XYZ file of N, CA and C in Angstrom:
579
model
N 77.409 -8.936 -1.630
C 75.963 -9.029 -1.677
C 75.548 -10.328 -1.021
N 74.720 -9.954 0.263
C 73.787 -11.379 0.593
C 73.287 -11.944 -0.294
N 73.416 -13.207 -0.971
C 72.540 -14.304 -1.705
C 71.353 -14.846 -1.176
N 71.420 -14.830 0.404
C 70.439 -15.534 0.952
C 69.205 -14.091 1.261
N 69.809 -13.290 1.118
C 68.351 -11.835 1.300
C 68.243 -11.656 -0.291
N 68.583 -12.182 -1.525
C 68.123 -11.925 -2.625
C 67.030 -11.938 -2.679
N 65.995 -10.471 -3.716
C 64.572 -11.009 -3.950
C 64.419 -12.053 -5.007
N 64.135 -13.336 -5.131
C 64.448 -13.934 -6.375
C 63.150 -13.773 -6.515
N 61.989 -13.042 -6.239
C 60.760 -13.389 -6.909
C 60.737 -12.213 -8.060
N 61.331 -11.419 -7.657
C 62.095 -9.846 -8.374
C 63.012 -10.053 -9.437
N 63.444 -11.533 -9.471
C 64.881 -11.903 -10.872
C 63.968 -11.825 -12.194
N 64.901 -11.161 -12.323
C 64.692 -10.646 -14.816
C 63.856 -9.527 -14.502
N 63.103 -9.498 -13.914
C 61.673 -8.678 -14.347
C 61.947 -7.457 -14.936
N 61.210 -6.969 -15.915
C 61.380 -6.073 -17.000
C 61.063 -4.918 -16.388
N 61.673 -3.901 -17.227
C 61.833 -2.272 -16.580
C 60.106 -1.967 -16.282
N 60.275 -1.041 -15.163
C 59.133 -0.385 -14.488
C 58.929 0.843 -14.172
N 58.079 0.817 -13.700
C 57.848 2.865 -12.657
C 58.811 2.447 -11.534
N 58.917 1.300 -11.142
C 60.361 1.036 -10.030
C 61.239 0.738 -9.499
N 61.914 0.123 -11.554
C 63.093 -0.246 -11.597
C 63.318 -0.121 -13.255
N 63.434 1.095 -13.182
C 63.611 2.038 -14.505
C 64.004 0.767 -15.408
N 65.494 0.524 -15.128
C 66.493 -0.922 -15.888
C 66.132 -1.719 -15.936
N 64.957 -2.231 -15.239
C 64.932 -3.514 -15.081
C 65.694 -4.218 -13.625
N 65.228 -5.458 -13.444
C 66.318 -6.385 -12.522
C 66.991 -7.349 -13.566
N 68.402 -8.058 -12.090
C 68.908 -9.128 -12.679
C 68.674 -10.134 -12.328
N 69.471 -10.929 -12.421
C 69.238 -12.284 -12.149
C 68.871 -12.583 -10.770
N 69.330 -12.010 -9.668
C 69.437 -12.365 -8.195
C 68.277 -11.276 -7.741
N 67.461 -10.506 -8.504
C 66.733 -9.052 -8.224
C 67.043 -7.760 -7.524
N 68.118 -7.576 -8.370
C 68.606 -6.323 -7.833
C 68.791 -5.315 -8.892
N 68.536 -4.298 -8.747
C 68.358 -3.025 -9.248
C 69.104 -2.958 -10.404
N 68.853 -2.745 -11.598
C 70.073 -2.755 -12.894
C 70.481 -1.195 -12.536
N 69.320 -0.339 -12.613
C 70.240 1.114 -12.330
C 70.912 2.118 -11.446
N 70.233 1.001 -9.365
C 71.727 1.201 -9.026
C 72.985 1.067 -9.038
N 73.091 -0.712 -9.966
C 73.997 -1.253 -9.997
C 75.097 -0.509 -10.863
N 74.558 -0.122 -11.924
C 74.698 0.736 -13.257
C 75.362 2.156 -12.383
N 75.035 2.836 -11.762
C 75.518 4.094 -10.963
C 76.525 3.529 -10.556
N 76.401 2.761 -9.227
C 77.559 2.022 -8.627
C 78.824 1.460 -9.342
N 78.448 1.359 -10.723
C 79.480 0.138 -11.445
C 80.164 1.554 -12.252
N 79.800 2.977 -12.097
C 80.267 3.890 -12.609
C 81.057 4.124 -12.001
N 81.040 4.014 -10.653
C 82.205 4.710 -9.778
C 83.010 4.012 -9.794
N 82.955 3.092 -9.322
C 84.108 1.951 -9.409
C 84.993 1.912 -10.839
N 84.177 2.331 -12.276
C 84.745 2.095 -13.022
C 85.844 3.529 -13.508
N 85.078 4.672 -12.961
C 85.987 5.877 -13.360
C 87.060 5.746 -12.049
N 87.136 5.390 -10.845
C 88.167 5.159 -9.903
C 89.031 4.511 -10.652
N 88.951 3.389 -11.290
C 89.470 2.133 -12.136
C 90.285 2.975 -12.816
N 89.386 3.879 -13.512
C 90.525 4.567 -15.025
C 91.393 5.841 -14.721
N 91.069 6.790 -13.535
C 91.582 7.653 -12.348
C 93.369 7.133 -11.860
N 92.474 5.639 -11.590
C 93.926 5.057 -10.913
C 94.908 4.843 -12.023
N 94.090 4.067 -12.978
C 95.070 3.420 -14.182
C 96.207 4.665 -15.431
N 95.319 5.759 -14.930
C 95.867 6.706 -15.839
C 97.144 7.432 -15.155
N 96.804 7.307 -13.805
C 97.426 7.846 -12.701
C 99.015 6.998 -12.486
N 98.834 5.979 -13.051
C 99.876 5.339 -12.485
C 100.769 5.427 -14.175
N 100.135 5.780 -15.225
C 100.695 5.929 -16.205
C 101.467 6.958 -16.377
N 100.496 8.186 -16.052
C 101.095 9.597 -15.813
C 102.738 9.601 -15.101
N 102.002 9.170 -13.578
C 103.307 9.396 -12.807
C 104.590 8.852 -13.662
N 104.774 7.073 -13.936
C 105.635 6.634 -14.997
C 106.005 7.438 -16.179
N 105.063 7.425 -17.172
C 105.586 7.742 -18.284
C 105.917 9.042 -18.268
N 105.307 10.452 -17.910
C 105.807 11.904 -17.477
C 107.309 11.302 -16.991
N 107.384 10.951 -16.402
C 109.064 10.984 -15.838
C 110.355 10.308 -16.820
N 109.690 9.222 -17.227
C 110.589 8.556 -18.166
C 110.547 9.192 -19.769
N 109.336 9.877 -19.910
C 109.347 10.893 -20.777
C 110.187 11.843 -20.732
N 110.084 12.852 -19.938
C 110.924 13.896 -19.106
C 112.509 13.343 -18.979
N 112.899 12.086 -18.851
C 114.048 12.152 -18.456
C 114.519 11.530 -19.889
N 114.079 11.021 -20.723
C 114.867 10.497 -21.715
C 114.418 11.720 -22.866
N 114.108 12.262 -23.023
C 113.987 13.669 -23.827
C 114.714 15.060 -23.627
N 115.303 15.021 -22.244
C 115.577 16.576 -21.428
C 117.511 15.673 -21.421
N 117.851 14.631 -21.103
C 118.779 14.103 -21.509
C 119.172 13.099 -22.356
N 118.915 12.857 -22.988
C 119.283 11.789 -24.567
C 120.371 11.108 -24.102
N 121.019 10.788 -25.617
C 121.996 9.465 -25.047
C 121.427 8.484 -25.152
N 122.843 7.786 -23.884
C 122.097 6.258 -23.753
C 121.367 6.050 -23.019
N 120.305 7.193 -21.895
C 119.228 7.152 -21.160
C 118.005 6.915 -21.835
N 118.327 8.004 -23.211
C 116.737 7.896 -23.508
C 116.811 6.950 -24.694
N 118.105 6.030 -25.034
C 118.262 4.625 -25.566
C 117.451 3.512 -25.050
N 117.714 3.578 -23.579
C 117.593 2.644 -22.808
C 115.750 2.721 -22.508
N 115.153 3.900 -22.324
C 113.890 4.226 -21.872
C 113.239 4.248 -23.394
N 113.846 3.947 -24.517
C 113.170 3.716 -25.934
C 113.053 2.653 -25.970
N 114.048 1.453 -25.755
C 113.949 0.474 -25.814
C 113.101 -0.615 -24.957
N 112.554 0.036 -23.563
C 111.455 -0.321 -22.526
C 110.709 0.133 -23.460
N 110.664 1.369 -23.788
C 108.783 2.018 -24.363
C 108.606 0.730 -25.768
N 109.589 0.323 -26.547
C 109.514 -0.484 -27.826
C 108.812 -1.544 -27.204
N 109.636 -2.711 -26.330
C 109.163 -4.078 -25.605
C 107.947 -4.094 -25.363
N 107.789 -2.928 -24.750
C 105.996 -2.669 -24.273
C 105.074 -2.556 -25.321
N 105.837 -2.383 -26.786
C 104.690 -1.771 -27.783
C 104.667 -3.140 -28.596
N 105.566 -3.564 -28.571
C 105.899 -4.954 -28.997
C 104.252 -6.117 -29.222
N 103.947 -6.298 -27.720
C 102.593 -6.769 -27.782
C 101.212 -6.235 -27.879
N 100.295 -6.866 -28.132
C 99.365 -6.091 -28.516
C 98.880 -5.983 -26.935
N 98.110 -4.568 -27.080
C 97.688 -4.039 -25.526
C 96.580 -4.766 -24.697
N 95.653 -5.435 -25.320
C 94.923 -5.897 -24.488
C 95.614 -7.862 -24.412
N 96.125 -8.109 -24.996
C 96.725 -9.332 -24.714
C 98.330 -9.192 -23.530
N 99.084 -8.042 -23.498
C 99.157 -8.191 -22.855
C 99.019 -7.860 -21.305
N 97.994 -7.462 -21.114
C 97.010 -6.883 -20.292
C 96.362 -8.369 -19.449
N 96.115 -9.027 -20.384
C 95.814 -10.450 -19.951
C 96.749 -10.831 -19.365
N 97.907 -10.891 -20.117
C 99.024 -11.797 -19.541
C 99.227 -11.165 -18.392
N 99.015 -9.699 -17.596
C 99.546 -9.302 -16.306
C 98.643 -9.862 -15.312
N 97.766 -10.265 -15.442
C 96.181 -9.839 -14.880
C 96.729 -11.683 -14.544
N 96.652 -12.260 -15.653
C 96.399 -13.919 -15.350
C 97.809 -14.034 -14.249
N 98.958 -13.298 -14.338
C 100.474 -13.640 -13.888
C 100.091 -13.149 -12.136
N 99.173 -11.803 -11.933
C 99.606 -11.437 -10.461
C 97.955 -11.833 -10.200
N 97.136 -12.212 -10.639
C 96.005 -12.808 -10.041
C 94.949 -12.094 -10.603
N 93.592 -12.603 -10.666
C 92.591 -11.638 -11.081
C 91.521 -10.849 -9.523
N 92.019 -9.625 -10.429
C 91.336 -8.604 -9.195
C 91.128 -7.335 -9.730
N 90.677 -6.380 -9.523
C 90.392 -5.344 -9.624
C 91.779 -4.403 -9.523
N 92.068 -4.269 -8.804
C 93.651 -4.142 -8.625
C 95.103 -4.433 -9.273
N 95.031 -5.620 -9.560
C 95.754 -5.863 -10.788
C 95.089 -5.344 -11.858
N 93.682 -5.812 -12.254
C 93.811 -4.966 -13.529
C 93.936 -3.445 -13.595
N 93.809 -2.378 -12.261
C 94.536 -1.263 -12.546
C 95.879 -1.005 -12.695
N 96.527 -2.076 -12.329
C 98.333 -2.009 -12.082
C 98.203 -2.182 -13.904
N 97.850 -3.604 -14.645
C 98.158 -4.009 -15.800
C 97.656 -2.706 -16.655
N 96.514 -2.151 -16.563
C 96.125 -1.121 -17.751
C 97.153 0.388 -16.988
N 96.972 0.947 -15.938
C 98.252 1.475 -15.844
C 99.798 1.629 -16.629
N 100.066 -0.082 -16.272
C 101.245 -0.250 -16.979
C 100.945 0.121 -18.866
N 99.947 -0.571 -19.279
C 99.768 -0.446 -20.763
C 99.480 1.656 -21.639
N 99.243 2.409 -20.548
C 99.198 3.464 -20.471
C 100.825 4.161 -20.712
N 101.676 3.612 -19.791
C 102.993 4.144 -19.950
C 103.354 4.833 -21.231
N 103.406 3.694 -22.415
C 104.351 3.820 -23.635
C 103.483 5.554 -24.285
N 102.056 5.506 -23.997
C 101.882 6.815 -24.767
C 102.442 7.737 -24.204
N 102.194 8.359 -22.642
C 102.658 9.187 -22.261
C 103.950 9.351 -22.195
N 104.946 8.402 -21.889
C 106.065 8.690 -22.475
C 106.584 9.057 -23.845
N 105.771 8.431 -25.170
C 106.250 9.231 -25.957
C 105.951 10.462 -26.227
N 104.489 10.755 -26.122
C 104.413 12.256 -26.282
C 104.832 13.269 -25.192
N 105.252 13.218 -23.973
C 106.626 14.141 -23.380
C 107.756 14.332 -23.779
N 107.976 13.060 -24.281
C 109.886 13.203 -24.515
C 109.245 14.079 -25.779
N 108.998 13.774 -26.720
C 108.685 14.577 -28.145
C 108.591 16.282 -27.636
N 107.362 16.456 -26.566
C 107.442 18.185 -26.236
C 108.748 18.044 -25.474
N 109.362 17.392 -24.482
C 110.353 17.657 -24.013
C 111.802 18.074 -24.627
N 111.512 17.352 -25.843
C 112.740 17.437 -27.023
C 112.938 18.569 -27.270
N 111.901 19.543 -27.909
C 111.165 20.151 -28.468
C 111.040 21.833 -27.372
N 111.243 21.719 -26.231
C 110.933 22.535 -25.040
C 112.697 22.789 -24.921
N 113.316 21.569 -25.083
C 114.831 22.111 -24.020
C 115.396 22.727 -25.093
N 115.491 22.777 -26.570
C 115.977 24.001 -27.285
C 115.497 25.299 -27.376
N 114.472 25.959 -26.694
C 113.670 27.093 -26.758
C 114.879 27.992 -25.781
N 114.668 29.362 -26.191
C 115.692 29.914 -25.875
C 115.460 30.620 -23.925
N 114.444 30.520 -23.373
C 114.529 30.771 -22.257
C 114.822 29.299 -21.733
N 115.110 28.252 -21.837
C 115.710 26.944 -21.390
C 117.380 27.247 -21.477
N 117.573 27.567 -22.523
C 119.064 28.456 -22.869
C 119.682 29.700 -21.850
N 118.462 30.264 -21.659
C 119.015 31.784 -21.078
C 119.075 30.838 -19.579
N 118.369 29.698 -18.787
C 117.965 29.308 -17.544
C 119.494 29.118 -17.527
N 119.684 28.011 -18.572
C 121.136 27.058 -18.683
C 122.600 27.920 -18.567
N 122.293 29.319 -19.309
C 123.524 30.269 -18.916
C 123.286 30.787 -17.559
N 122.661 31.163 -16.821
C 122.122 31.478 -15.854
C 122.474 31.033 -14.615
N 122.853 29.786 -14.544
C 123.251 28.607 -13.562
C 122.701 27.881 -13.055
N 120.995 27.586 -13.594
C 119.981 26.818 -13.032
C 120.146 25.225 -13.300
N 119.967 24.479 -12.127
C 120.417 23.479 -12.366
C 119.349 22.258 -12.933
N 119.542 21.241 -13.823
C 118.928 20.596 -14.524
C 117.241 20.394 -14.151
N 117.511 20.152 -12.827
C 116.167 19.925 -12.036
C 115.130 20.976 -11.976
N 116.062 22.228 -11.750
C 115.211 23.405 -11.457
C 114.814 23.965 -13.078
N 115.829 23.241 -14.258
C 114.475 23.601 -15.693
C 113.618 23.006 -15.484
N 113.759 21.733 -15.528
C 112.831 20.665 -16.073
C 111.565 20.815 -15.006
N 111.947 21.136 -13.489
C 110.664 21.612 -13.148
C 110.066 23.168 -13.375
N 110.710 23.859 -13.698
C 110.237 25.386 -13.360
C 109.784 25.546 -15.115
N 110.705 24.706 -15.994
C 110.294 25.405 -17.519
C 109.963 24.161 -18.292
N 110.479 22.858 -18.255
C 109.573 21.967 -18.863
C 108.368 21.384 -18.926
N 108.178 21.351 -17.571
C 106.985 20.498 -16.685
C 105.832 21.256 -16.804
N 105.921 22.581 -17.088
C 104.626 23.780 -17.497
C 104.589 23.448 -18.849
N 105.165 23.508 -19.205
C 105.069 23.389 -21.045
C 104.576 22.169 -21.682
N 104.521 21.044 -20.677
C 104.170 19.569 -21.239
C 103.073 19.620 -20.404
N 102.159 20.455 -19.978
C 101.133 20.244 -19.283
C 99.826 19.974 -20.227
N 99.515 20.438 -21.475
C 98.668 21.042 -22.467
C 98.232 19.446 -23.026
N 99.346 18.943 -23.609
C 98.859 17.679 -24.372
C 99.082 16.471 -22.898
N 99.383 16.485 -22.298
C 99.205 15.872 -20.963
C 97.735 15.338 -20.568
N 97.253 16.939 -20.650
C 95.505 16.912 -19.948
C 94.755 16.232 -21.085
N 95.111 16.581 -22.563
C 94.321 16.369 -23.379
C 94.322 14.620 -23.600
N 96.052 13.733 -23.837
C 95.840 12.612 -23.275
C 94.993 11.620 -22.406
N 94.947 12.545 -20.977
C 94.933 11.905 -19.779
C 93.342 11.346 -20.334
N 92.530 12.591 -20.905
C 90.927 12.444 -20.921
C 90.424 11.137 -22.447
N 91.672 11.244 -23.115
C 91.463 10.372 -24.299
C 91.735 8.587 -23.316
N 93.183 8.682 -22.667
C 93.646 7.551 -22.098
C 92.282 6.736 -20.744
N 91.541 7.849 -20.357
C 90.704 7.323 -19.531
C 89.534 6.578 -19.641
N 89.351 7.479 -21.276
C 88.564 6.642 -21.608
C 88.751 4.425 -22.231
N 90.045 4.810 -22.796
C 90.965 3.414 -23.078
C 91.090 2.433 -22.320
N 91.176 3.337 -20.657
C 90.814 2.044 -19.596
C 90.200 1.689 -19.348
N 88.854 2.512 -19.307
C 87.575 1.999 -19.012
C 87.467 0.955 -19.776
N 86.970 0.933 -20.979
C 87.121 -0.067 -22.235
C 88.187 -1.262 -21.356
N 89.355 -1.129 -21.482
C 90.400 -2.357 -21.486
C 89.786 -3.072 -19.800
N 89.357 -2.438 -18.937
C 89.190 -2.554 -17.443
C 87.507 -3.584 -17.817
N 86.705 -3.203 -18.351
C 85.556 -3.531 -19.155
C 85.515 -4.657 -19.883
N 87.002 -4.885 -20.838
C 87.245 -6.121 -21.762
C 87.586 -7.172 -20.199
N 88.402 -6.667 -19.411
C 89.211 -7.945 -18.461
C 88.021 -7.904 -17.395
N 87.318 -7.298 -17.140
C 85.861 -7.766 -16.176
C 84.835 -8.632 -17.398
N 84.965 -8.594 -18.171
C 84.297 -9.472 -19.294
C 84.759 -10.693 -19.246
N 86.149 -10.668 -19.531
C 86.513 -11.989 -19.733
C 86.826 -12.970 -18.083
N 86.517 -12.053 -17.086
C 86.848 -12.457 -16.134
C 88.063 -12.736 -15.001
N 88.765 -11.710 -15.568
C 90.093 -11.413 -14.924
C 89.655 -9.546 -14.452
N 88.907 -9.057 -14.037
C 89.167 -8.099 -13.637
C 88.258 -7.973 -12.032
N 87.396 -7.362 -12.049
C 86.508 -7.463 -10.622
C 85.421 -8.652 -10.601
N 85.645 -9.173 -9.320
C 84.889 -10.336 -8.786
C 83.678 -10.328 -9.661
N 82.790 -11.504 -9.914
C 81.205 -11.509 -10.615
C 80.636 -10.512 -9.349
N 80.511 -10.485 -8.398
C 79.640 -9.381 -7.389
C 79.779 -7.947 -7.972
N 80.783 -7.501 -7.747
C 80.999 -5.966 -7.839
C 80.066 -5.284 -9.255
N 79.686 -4.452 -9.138
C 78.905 -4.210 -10.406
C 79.774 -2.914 -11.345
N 80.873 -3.754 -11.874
C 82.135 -3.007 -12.447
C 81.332 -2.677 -13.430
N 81.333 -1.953 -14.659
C 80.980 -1.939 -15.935
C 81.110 -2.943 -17.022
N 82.371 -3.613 -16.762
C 82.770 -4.978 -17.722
C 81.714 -6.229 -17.088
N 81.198 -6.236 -15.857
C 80.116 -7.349 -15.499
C 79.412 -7.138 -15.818
């Protein structure tokens, strides 16, 4: 935003017939800003969920469909992560790779993981004893071709229902770190500004 084309004779002024919201400080529109700071903010939670999905679906999927010391090892990542509290350490990613908009989708992303991984491995657990996983397994289908052809349908249900609960979580957490000032620049009209 130009500073020097600001209307400042237009700063605060209270809602109207032609600026529904009101202005801000610099006189600019609260309820384009408000539209604008929507998109940016559901892209924000799009991405952040997105990068959870991809992660945790897989590390879900793979430490549930094979146990052991895989899904030892992918319990003990999902624990570390649960370890801290989510919006602190959300901070700590945000302050470590810089404050941006971007990092804070990488950091709430990352804080997304631990759910979706646990609730896959749980249906995944739960999916590879069902008896057409059995009939695949006598059959000669190989690990890959269950887990995509008969697991990956079956963990779709609480997936979607997640994704729409988790999106909302980022918004919020994306909202707390544009608040405190680790998330999008003071310009951008994120939802947390």
């Amino acid at each position: 935003y130009d500073y020097d084309l600001a209307n400042f004779s237009m700063a605060r002024k209270a809602p109207s017939a032609e600026h529904v919201l009101g202005n801000d400080e610099l006189g600019r529109d609260m309820l384009s800003r408000l539209m604008h700071g929507a998109q940016i903010s559901l892209t924000l939670g799009i991405i952040s969920v997105g990068i959870g999905l991809a992660v945790g679906v897989t590390l879900g999927i793979l430490g549930g469909y094979f146990g052991g010391t895989l899904d030892l090892i992918i319990g003990a990542f999902i624990d570390i992560l649960l370890a801290f509290p989510s919006i602190l350490l959300a901070i700590m990613m945000v302050a470590f790779l810089g404050g941006s908009l971007q990092n804070a989708m990488i950091a709430i992303g990352v804080l997304s993981i631990p759910v979706y991984t646990r609730l896959v491995r749980s249906s995944t657990m739960g999916i590879k004893q069902e008896l057409y996983v059995e009939a695949a397994r006598s059959l000669g289908a190989s690990n890959f071709k269950i887990i995509v052809r008969h697991v990956l349908p079956n963990v779709f249900a609480p997936i979607i229902v997640q994704s729409t609960l988790q999106m909302a979580a980022a918004i919020q957490a994306a909202a707390a770190l544009g608040f405190l000032g680790l998330g999008a620049p003071p310009d951008v009209p994120e939802w947390g500004n």
